[in-house]
Amino acid sequence: MDGETGDTKSERAPQQRALRTKASILRAAAEVFDEYGFSGASVTKITKRAKVTQGAVYFHFGSKEALAKAVMVGQGDELELPGGPDGLQRLIDITLYLAEQLQTNPVLRGGVRLAVEQGEFGVRDDQAYQQWAEAFREQFRAARVRGELRPSVDEAEAAWLLVSCFSGTQLFSQISTDRADLPQRIQSLWRYLLPALAVDEVREALRLEPSGKRRKK
């Protein structure tokens, strides 16, 4: 026996349906925000995409602005970041993975677009940027322990710089090529950053191609 009563299961079912509905709304909203931006998106478009009622949207999020903020802050929730030992190589792999995801992943794309456009819905929130900065900082901390960083590198400052550079690069790439060249632009970014970050013997061993495209030796 699983120890659950019929009443417990009957109570859990509506909760699970509510969670599925909320997730469906978030994904549909991300797609619509990615396609139309905040100003061009509407609750009607989102409800049609999610196949739910407007009441369901307002029940879970209260307003279009609240929904936009949820998409913006949760932009990385569905990502499966590359594995491997923490340090500079994994950090490079993560940024190249993000570059590829920004070409196809509507949740990430919608959240990133809203982070740029957040002034349009009365928000000034750097939470999404801070989350990435902390994730990058963890890799820089590990790189320090592994002896990969130059003595002059400050991990927090380097993480802030990388988030800033990545954000600007992806925006430029979006405007220029709809991000078709983004992975190559991120590789170029690393070629110029690494001499200031990594000790020479480590830098020479780092690989800048996406991990999925590397030849196995």
Coordinates of N, CA and C in Angstrom, one line a residue:
M1 N 0.8 -1.2 0.0 CA 0.0 0.0 0.0 C 0.9 1.2 0.0
D2 N 0.4 2.3 -0.6 CA 1.2 3.5 -0.7 C 1.0 4.5 0.4
G3 N 0.0 4.1 1.3 CA -0.2 5.0 2.5 C -1.1 6.2 2.2
E4 N -1.5 6.4 1.0 CA -2.4 7.5 0.6 C -3.8 7.1 0.6
T5 N -4.6 8.0 1.2 CA -6.1 7.7 1.2 C -6.7 8.3 -0.1
G6 N -7.9 7.9 -0.4 CA -8.6 8.4 -1.6 C -8.7 9.9 -1.5
D7 N -9.0 10.4 -0.2 CA -9.2 11.9 -0.1 C -7.9 12.6 -0.4
T8 N -6.7 12.1 0.0 CA -5.4 12.7 -0.3 C -5.2 12.8 -1.8
K9 N -5.5 11.7 -2.5 CA -5.3 11.7 -3.9 C -6.2 12.7 -4.6
S10 N -7.4 12.7 -4.1 CA -8.4 13.6 -4.8 C -8.0 15.1 -4.5
E11 N -7.4 15.4 -3.4 CA -6.9 16.7 -3.1 C -5.7 17.1 -4.0
R12 N -4.9 16.1 -4.2 CA -3.6 16.4 -5.0 C -3.9 16.6 -6.4
A13 N -4.9 15.9 -7.0 CA -5.2 16.0 -8.4 C -5.4 17.5 -8.9
P14 N -6.3 18.2 -8.2 CA -6.5 19.6 -8.6 C -5.2 20.5 -8.5
Q15 N -4.4 20.2 -7.5 CA -3.2 20.9 -7.3 C -2.2 20.7 -8.5
Q16 N -2.2 19.4 -8.9 CA -1.3 19.1 -10.1 C -1.8 19.7 -11.4
R17 N -3.2 19.7 -11.5 CA -3.7 20.4 -12.7 C -3.4 21.9 -12.7
A18 N -3.5 22.5 -11.5 CA -3.2 23.9 -11.4 C -1.8 24.2 -11.7
L19 N -0.9 23.3 -11.3 CA 0.6 23.5 -11.6 C 0.8 23.4 -13.1
R20 N 0.1 22.4 -13.8 CA 0.3 22.2 -15.2 C -0.3 23.4 -16.0
T21 N -1.4 23.9 -15.5 CA -2.0 25.1 -16.1 C -1.1 26.3 -16.0
K22 N -0.5 26.5 -14.8 CA 0.4 27.6 -14.6 C 1.6 27.5 -15.5
A23 N 2.2 26.3 -15.6 CA 3.4 26.1 -16.5 C 3.0 26.3 -17.9
S24 N 1.8 25.9 -18.3 CA 1.4 26.1 -19.7 C 1.2 27.6 -20.0
I25 N 0.7 28.3 -19.1 CA 0.6 29.8 -19.3 C 1.9 30.4 -19.4
L26 N 2.8 30.1 -18.5 CA 4.2 30.6 -18.5 C 4.9 30.4 -19.9
R27 N 4.8 29.2 -20.4 CA 5.5 28.9 -21.6 C 4.8 29.6 -22.8
A28 N 3.5 29.6 -22.8 CA 2.8 30.4 -23.9 C 3.1 31.9 -23.8
A29 N 3.2 32.4 -22.6 CA 3.5 33.8 -22.4 C 4.9 34.1 -22.9
A30 N 5.8 33.2 -22.6 CA 7.2 33.4 -23.0 C 7.3 33.5 -24.6
E31 N 6.6 32.6 -25.2 CA 6.6 32.5 -26.7 C 6.0 33.8 -27.2
V32 N 4.9 34.3 -26.7 CA 4.2 35.5 -27.2 C 5.1 36.7 -26.9
F33 N 5.6 36.8 -25.7 CA 6.5 37.9 -25.4 C 7.8 38.0 -26.3
D34 N 8.3 36.8 -26.6 CA 9.4 36.7 -27.5 C 9.0 37.2 -28.9
E35 N 7.9 36.8 -29.4 CA 7.5 37.2 -30.7 C 7.0 38.6 -30.9
Y36 N 6.3 39.1 -29.8 CA 5.7 40.5 -30.0 C 6.3 41.5 -29.0
G37 N 7.1 41.1 -28.1 CA 7.5 42.1 -27.1 C 6.4 42.4 -26.1
F38 N 6.7 43.1 -25.0 CA 5.7 43.4 -24.0 C 4.5 44.2 -24.6
S39 N 4.8 45.2 -25.3 CA 3.8 46.1 -25.8 C 2.9 45.4 -26.8
G40 N 3.4 44.5 -27.7 CA 2.7 43.9 -28.7 C 1.9 42.6 -28.2
A41 N 2.3 42.1 -27.0 CA 1.7 40.9 -26.5 C 0.4 41.4 -25.8
S42 N -0.5 40.4 -25.7 CA -1.8 40.7 -25.0 C -2.2 39.4 -24.3
V43 N -3.0 39.6 -23.2 CA -3.5 38.4 -22.5 C -4.3 37.5 -23.4
T44 N -5.0 38.1 -24.4 CA -5.8 37.3 -25.3 C -4.9 36.4 -26.1
K45 N -3.8 37.0 -26.7 CA -2.9 36.1 -27.4 C -2.3 35.0 -26.6
I46 N -2.0 35.3 -25.3 CA -1.4 34.3 -24.4 C -2.5 33.2 -24.1
T47 N -3.7 33.6 -23.9 CA -4.7 32.6 -23.5 C -5.0 31.7 -24.7
K48 N -5.0 32.2 -25.9 CA -5.2 31.4 -27.1 C -4.0 30.5 -27.3
R49 N -2.8 30.9 -27.0 CA -1.6 30.1 -27.2 C -1.6 29.0 -26.1
A50 N -2.0 29.3 -24.9 CA -2.0 28.3 -23.8 C -3.3 27.5 -23.8
K51 N -4.3 27.9 -24.6 CA -5.6 27.2 -24.6 C -6.2 27.2 -23.2
V52 N -6.2 28.3 -22.5 CA -6.8 28.5 -21.2 C -7.7 29.7 -21.3
T53 N -8.5 29.9 -20.2 CA -9.3 31.1 -20.1 C -8.5 32.3 -19.6
Q54 N -9.0 33.5 -19.8 CA -8.4 34.7 -19.2 C -8.5 34.6 -17.7
G55 N -9.6 34.0 -17.2 CA -9.7 33.9 -15.7 C -8.5 33.1 -15.2
A56 N -8.1 32.0 -15.9 CA -7.0 31.2 -15.4 C -5.7 32.0 -15.3
V57 N -5.5 32.9 -16.3 CA -4.3 33.7 -16.3 C -4.3 34.7 -15.2
Y58 N -5.4 35.3 -14.9 CA -5.5 36.3 -13.9 C -5.5 35.6 -12.5
F59 N -6.0 34.4 -12.4 CA -6.0 33.7 -11.2 C -4.5 33.4 -10.7
H60 N -3.7 33.0 -11.7 CA -2.3 32.6 -11.3 C -1.4 33.8 -11.3
F61 N -1.6 34.9 -12.0 CA -0.7 35.9 -12.1 C -1.2 37.3 -11.9
G62 N -2.5 37.5 -11.9 CA -3.1 38.8 -11.5 C -3.1 39.9 -12.6
S63 N -2.0 39.9 -13.4 CA -1.9 41.0 -14.4 C -0.9 40.6 -15.5
K64 N -1.0 41.2 -16.6 CA 0.0 41.0 -17.7 C 1.4 41.4 -17.2
E65 N 1.5 42.4 -16.4 CA 2.8 42.9 -15.9 C 3.4 41.8 -14.9
A66 N 2.6 41.2 -14.1 CA 3.0 40.2 -13.2 C 3.5 38.9 -13.9
L67 N 2.8 38.6 -15.0 CA 3.1 37.5 -15.8 C 4.4 37.7 -16.5
A68 N 4.6 39.0 -17.0 CA 5.9 39.3 -17.7 C 7.1 39.2 -16.7
K69 N 6.9 39.6 -15.5 CA 8.0 39.6 -14.5 C 8.3 38.1 -14.2
A70 N 7.3 37.2 -14.1 CA 7.5 35.8 -13.9 C 8.3 35.2 -15.0
V71 N 8.0 35.5 -16.2 CA 8.7 35.0 -17.4 C 10.1 35.5 -17.3
M72 N 10.3 36.8 -17.0 CA 11.7 37.4 -17.0 C 12.6 36.7 -16.0
V73 N 12.0 36.6 -14.8 CA 12.8 36.0 -13.7 C 13.1 34.5 -13.8
G74 N 12.1 33.8 -14.4 CA 12.2 32.4 -14.6 C 12.8 31.9 -15.9
Q75 N 13.5 32.8 -16.6 CA 14.0 32.5 -17.9 C 14.9 31.3 -18.0
G76 N 15.6 31.0 -16.9 CA 16.6 29.9 -17.0 C 16.0 28.6 -16.3
D77 N 14.8 28.6 -15.9 CA 14.3 27.5 -15.1 C 14.3 26.2 -15.8
E78 N 14.1 26.1 -17.1 CA 14.0 24.9 -17.8 C 15.3 24.4 -18.4
L79 N 16.3 25.2 -18.2 CA 17.6 24.9 -18.9 C 18.3 23.8 -18.2
E80 N 19.0 22.9 -18.9 CA 19.9 21.9 -18.4 C 21.3 22.3 -18.8
L81 N 22.0 23.0 -17.9 CA 23.3 23.5 -18.2 C 24.3 22.3 -18.3
P82 N 25.3 22.5 -19.2 CA 26.3 21.5 -19.4 C 27.0 21.1 -18.0
G83 N 27.3 19.8 -18.0 CA 28.0 19.3 -16.8 C 29.5 19.4 -16.9
G84 N 30.2 18.6 -16.1 CA 31.6 18.6 -16.1 C 32.2 19.3 -14.8
P85 N 33.5 19.2 -14.6 CA 34.1 19.9 -13.4 C 33.9 21.4 -13.5
D86 N 33.5 22.0 -12.3 CA 33.4 23.4 -12.3 C 34.7 24.1 -12.6
G87 N 34.7 25.3 -13.2 CA 35.9 26.0 -13.6 C 35.7 26.7 -14.9
L88 N 36.8 27.1 -15.5 CA 36.7 28.0 -16.7 C 36.1 27.2 -17.9
Q89 N 36.5 25.9 -18.0 CA 36.0 25.2 -19.2 C 34.5 25.0 -19.1
R90 N 34.0 24.7 -17.9 CA 32.5 24.6 -17.8 C 31.8 25.9 -18.0
L91 N 32.4 27.0 -17.5 CA 31.9 28.3 -17.7 C 31.8 28.7 -19.2
I92 N 32.8 28.4 -19.9 CA 32.8 28.6 -21.4 C 31.7 27.7 -22.0
D93 N 31.6 26.5 -21.6 CA 30.5 25.6 -22.1 C 29.1 26.1 -21.8
I94 N 28.9 26.7 -20.6 CA 27.6 27.2 -20.3 C 27.3 28.4 -21.2
T95 N 28.2 29.3 -21.4 CA 27.9 30.5 -22.2 C 27.6 30.0 -23.7
L96 N 28.3 29.1 -24.2 CA 28.1 28.6 -25.5 C 26.7 27.9 -25.6
Y97 N 26.4 27.2 -24.6 CA 25.1 26.5 -24.5 C 24.0 27.6 -24.5
L98 N 24.1 28.6 -23.7 CA 23.1 29.7 -23.7 C 23.0 30.4 -25.0
A99 N 24.1 30.5 -25.7 CA 24.1 31.1 -27.1 C 23.2 30.3 -28.0
E100 N 23.4 29.0 -27.9 CA 22.6 28.1 -28.8 C 21.1 28.1 -28.4
Q101 N 20.9 28.1 -27.1 CA 19.5 28.1 -26.6 C 18.8 29.4 -27.0
L102 N 19.5 30.5 -27.0 CA 18.9 31.7 -27.4 C 18.4 31.7 -28.9
Q103 N 18.9 30.8 -29.7 CA 18.5 30.7 -31.0 C 17.2 30.0 -31.2
T104 N 16.8 29.1 -30.2 CA 15.7 28.2 -30.3 C 14.7 28.2 -29.1
N105 N 15.2 28.5 -27.9 CA 14.4 28.2 -26.7 C 13.5 29.4 -26.4
P106 N 12.2 29.3 -26.6 CA 11.3 30.4 -26.5 C 11.2 31.0 -25.0
V107 N 11.3 30.1 -24.0 CA 11.3 30.5 -22.7 C 12.4 31.5 -22.3
L108 N 13.6 31.0 -22.7 CA 14.8 31.8 -22.5 C 14.7 33.1 -23.3
R109 N 14.4 33.0 -24.6 CA 14.3 34.2 -25.5 C 13.3 35.2 -24.9
G110 N 12.1 34.7 -24.5 CA 11.1 35.6 -24.0 C 11.6 36.3 -22.7
G111 N 12.2 35.6 -21.8 CA 12.7 36.2 -20.6 C 13.8 37.2 -20.8
V112 N 14.7 36.9 -21.8 CA 15.7 37.8 -22.1 C 15.2 39.1 -22.7
R113 N 14.2 38.9 -23.6 CA 13.6 40.1 -24.3 C 13.0 41.0 -23.2
L114 N 12.3 40.4 -22.3 CA 11.6 41.2 -21.3 C 12.6 41.9 -20.4
A115 N 13.7 41.2 -20.1 CA 14.7 41.9 -19.2 C 15.2 43.2 -19.9
V116 N 15.3 43.2 -21.2 CA 15.7 44.4 -21.9 C 14.6 45.4 -22.0
E117 N 13.3 44.9 -22.1 CA 12.2 45.8 -22.3 C 11.4 46.1 -21.0
Q118 N 12.0 45.8 -19.8 CA 11.2 45.8 -18.6 C 10.7 47.2 -18.2
G119 N 11.4 48.3 -18.7 CA 10.9 49.6 -18.5 C 9.5 49.8 -19.0
E120 N 9.1 49.1 -20.1 CA 7.8 49.2 -20.7 C 6.7 48.7 -19.8
F121 N 7.0 47.9 -18.8 CA 5.9 47.5 -17.9 C 6.3 47.9 -16.4
G122 N 7.0 49.0 -16.3 CA 7.2 49.7 -15.1 C 8.0 49.0 -14.1
V123 N 9.0 48.2 -14.6 CA 9.9 47.4 -13.7 C 11.3 47.8 -13.9
R124 N 12.0 47.8 -12.8 CA 13.5 48.0 -12.8 C 14.1 47.0 -11.9
D125 N 14.3 45.8 -12.4 CA 14.6 44.6 -11.7 C 15.8 43.9 -12.3
D126 N 16.9 43.8 -11.6 CA 18.1 43.1 -12.1 C 18.2 41.7 -11.6
Q127 N 17.1 41.1 -11.1 CA 17.2 39.8 -10.5 C 17.7 38.8 -11.5
A128 N 17.2 38.8 -12.8 CA 17.6 37.8 -13.8 C 19.1 37.9 -14.0
Y129 N 19.6 39.2 -14.2 CA 21.0 39.4 -14.4 C 21.9 38.9 -13.2
Q130 N 21.4 39.2 -12.0 CA 22.1 38.8 -10.8 C 22.2 37.3 -10.6
Q131 N 21.1 36.6 -11.1 CA 21.1 35.1 -11.0 C 22.2 34.6 -11.9
W132 N 22.3 35.1 -13.1 CA 23.4 34.7 -14.0 C 24.8 35.1 -13.5
A133 N 24.9 36.2 -12.9 CA 26.1 36.7 -12.3 C 26.6 35.7 -11.2
E134 N 25.7 35.3 -10.4 CA 26.0 34.4 -9.3 C 26.4 33.0 -9.9
A135 N 25.7 32.5 -10.9 CA 26.1 31.3 -11.5 C 27.5 31.3 -12.1
F136 N 27.8 32.4 -12.8 CA 29.1 32.6 -13.3 C 30.2 32.7 -12.2
R137 N 29.8 33.4 -11.2 CA 30.7 33.6 -10.1 C 31.1 32.3 -9.5
E138 N 30.2 31.4 -9.4 CA 30.5 30.0 -8.8 C 31.6 29.4 -9.6
Q139 N 31.5 29.5 -11.0 CA 32.5 28.9 -11.8 C 33.9 29.6 -11.7
F140 N 33.8 30.9 -11.5 CA 35.1 31.6 -11.3 C 35.7 31.2 -9.9
R141 N 34.9 31.0 -8.9 CA 35.4 30.6 -7.6 C 36.1 29.2 -7.8
A142 N 35.4 28.3 -8.5 CA 36.0 27.0 -8.7 C 37.3 27.1 -9.5
A143 N 37.3 28.0 -10.5 CA 38.5 28.2 -11.3 C 39.7 28.7 -10.4
R144 N 39.3 29.6 -9.4 CA 40.4 30.1 -8.5 C 41.0 28.9 -7.7
V145 N 40.1 28.0 -7.2 CA 40.6 26.9 -6.4 C 41.5 26.0 -7.3
R146 N 41.1 25.9 -8.5 CA 41.9 25.0 -9.5 C 43.2 25.6 -10.0
G147 N 43.4 26.9 -9.6 CA 44.6 27.6 -10.1 C 44.5 28.0 -11.5
E148 N 43.3 28.3 -12.0 CA 43.2 28.7 -13.4 C 43.2 30.2 -13.6
L149 N 42.9 31.0 -12.6 CA 42.8 32.4 -12.8 C 44.1 33.1 -12.5
R150 N 44.3 34.2 -13.2 CA 45.4 35.1 -12.8 C 45.2 35.7 -11.5
P151 N 46.2 36.0 -10.7 CA 46.1 36.6 -9.4 C 45.3 37.9 -9.3
S152 N 45.3 38.7 -10.4 CA 44.6 40.0 -10.4 C 43.1 39.9 -10.6
V153 N 42.6 38.7 -10.9 CA 41.2 38.6 -11.2 C 40.3 38.5 -9.9
D154 N 39.3 39.4 -9.9 CA 38.3 39.3 -8.8 C 37.1 38.6 -9.4
E155 N 36.7 37.5 -8.7 CA 35.7 36.6 -9.2 C 34.3 37.3 -9.4
A156 N 33.9 38.1 -8.4 CA 32.6 38.8 -8.5 C 32.7 39.8 -9.7
E157 N 33.8 40.6 -9.8 CA 33.9 41.6 -10.8 C 33.9 40.9 -12.2
A158 N 34.6 39.8 -12.3 CA 34.7 39.1 -13.6 C 33.3 38.5 -14.0
A159 N 32.5 38.1 -13.0 CA 31.2 37.5 -13.3 C 30.3 38.7 -13.8
W160 N 30.4 39.8 -13.2 CA 29.6 41.0 -13.6 C 30.0 41.4 -15.0
L161 N 31.3 41.4 -15.3 CA 31.7 41.8 -16.6 C 31.2 40.8 -17.7
L162 N 31.3 39.5 -17.3 CA 30.9 38.5 -18.3 C 29.4 38.6 -18.6
V163 N 28.6 38.8 -17.6 CA 27.1 38.9 -17.8 C 26.9 40.2 -18.7
S164 N 27.6 41.3 -18.4 CA 27.4 42.5 -19.2 C 27.8 42.3 -20.6
C165 N 29.0 41.6 -20.8 CA 29.5 41.4 -22.2 C 28.5 40.5 -23.0
F166 N 28.1 39.4 -22.3 CA 27.2 38.4 -22.9 C 25.9 39.1 -23.3
S167 N 25.3 39.9 -22.4 CA 24.1 40.5 -22.7 C 24.2 41.5 -23.9
G168 N 25.2 42.3 -23.9 CA 25.4 43.2 -25.0 C 25.6 42.5 -26.3
T169 N 26.4 41.4 -26.3 CA 26.7 40.6 -27.5 C 25.4 40.0 -28.1
Q170 N 24.6 39.4 -27.2 CA 23.4 38.7 -27.7 C 22.4 39.7 -28.2
L171 N 22.4 40.9 -27.7 CA 21.5 42.0 -28.2 C 21.9 42.4 -29.6
F172 N 23.2 42.7 -29.7 CA 23.8 43.1 -31.0 C 23.5 42.0 -32.0
S173 N 23.8 40.8 -31.6 CA 23.6 39.6 -32.6 C 22.1 39.5 -33.0
Q174 N 21.2 39.7 -32.0 CA 19.8 39.6 -32.3 C 19.4 40.7 -33.3
I175 N 19.8 41.9 -33.2 CA 19.5 43.0 -34.1 C 20.1 42.7 -35.5
S176 N 21.3 42.2 -35.5 CA 22.1 42.0 -36.7 C 21.7 40.8 -37.5
T177 N 21.5 39.7 -36.8 CA 21.3 38.4 -37.6 C 20.2 37.5 -37.0
D178 N 19.4 38.1 -36.1 CA 18.4 37.3 -35.3 C 19.2 36.1 -34.6
R179 N 20.3 36.4 -34.1 CA 21.2 35.6 -33.3 C 21.8 34.4 -34.1
A180 N 21.7 34.4 -35.4 CA 22.3 33.3 -36.2 C 23.8 33.2 -35.9
D181 N 24.5 34.3 -35.6 CA 25.9 34.3 -35.4 C 26.3 34.3 -34.0
L182 N 25.3 34.1 -33.1 CA 25.6 34.3 -31.6 C 26.7 33.4 -31.1
P183 N 26.7 32.1 -31.4 CA 27.7 31.2 -30.9 C 29.1 31.7 -31.3
Q184 N 29.3 32.1 -32.5 CA 30.6 32.5 -33.0 C 31.0 33.8 -32.3
R185 N 30.0 34.7 -32.0 CA 30.3 36.0 -31.3 C 30.7 35.7 -29.9
I186 N 30.2 34.7 -29.3 CA 30.6 34.4 -27.9 C 31.9 33.7 -27.9
Q187 N 32.3 33.0 -28.9 CA 33.6 32.4 -29.0 C 34.6 33.6 -29.2
S188 N 34.3 34.6 -30.0 CA 35.2 35.7 -30.1 C 35.3 36.5 -28.8
L189 N 34.2 36.6 -28.1 CA 34.3 37.3 -26.8 C 35.3 36.6 -25.9
W190 N 35.2 35.3 -25.8 CA 36.2 34.5 -25.0 C 37.6 34.7 -25.4
R191 N 37.8 34.7 -26.7 CA 39.2 34.9 -27.2 C 39.9 36.1 -26.7
Y192 N 39.0 37.2 -26.5 CA 39.6 38.5 -26.0 C 39.6 38.5 -24.5
L193 N 38.7 37.8 -23.8 CA 38.6 37.9 -22.4 C 39.7 37.0 -21.7
L194 N 39.9 35.8 -22.3 CA 40.7 34.8 -21.6 C 42.1 35.2 -21.3
P195 N 42.8 36.0 -22.2 CA 44.1 36.4 -21.8 C 44.2 37.2 -20.6
A196 N 43.1 37.9 -20.2 CA 43.1 38.7 -19.0 C 42.6 37.9 -17.8
L197 N 42.0 36.7 -18.0 CA 41.5 36.0 -16.9 C 42.3 34.7 -16.6
A198 N 42.7 34.0 -17.6 CA 43.3 32.7 -17.3 C 44.9 32.7 -17.4
V199 N 45.5 31.9 -16.6 CA 46.9 31.8 -16.6 C 47.3 31.1 -18.0
D200 N 48.4 31.3 -18.5 CA 48.8 30.9 -19.9 C 48.6 29.4 -20.1
E201 N 49.1 28.6 -19.2 CA 49.1 27.2 -19.5 C 47.6 26.6 -19.5
V202 N 46.7 27.2 -18.7 CA 45.3 26.8 -18.7 C 44.6 27.3 -20.0
R203 N 44.9 28.6 -20.3 CA 44.2 29.2 -21.5 C 44.5 28.4 -22.7
E204 N 45.7 27.9 -22.9 CA 46.1 27.1 -24.1 C 45.3 25.8 -24.2
A205 N 44.8 25.3 -23.1 CA 44.1 24.0 -23.1 C 42.6 24.2 -23.2
L206 N 42.1 25.4 -23.0 CA 40.7 25.6 -23.0 C 40.1 25.5 -24.5
R207 N 38.9 24.9 -24.6 CA 38.3 24.7 -25.9 C 37.1 25.6 -26.1
L208 N 37.0 26.3 -27.2 CA 36.0 27.3 -27.4 C 34.8 26.8 -28.3
E209 N 34.9 25.6 -28.8 CA 33.8 25.1 -29.6 C 32.8 24.5 -28.7
P210 N 31.5 24.5 -29.1 CA 30.4 23.9 -28.2 C 30.8 22.5 -27.9
S211 N 30.5 22.1 -26.7 CA 30.9 20.7 -26.2 C 30.3 19.6 -27.1
G212 N 29.1 19.8 -27.6 CA 28.5 18.8 -28.4 C 29.1 18.6 -29.8
K213 N 30.0 19.5 -30.2 CA 30.6 19.4 -31.5 C 32.1 19.0 -31.4
R214 N 32.6 18.7 -30.2 CA 33.9 18.4 -30.1 C 34.1 16.9 -30.5
R215 N 35.3 16.7 -31.1 CA 35.6 15.3 -31.4 C 36.1 14.5 -30.2
K216 N 35.6 13.3 -30.0 CA 36.1 12.5 -28.9 C 37.3 11.8 -29.3
K217 N 38.3 12.0 -28.5 CA 39.6 11.4 -28.7 C 39.7 10.0 -28.2

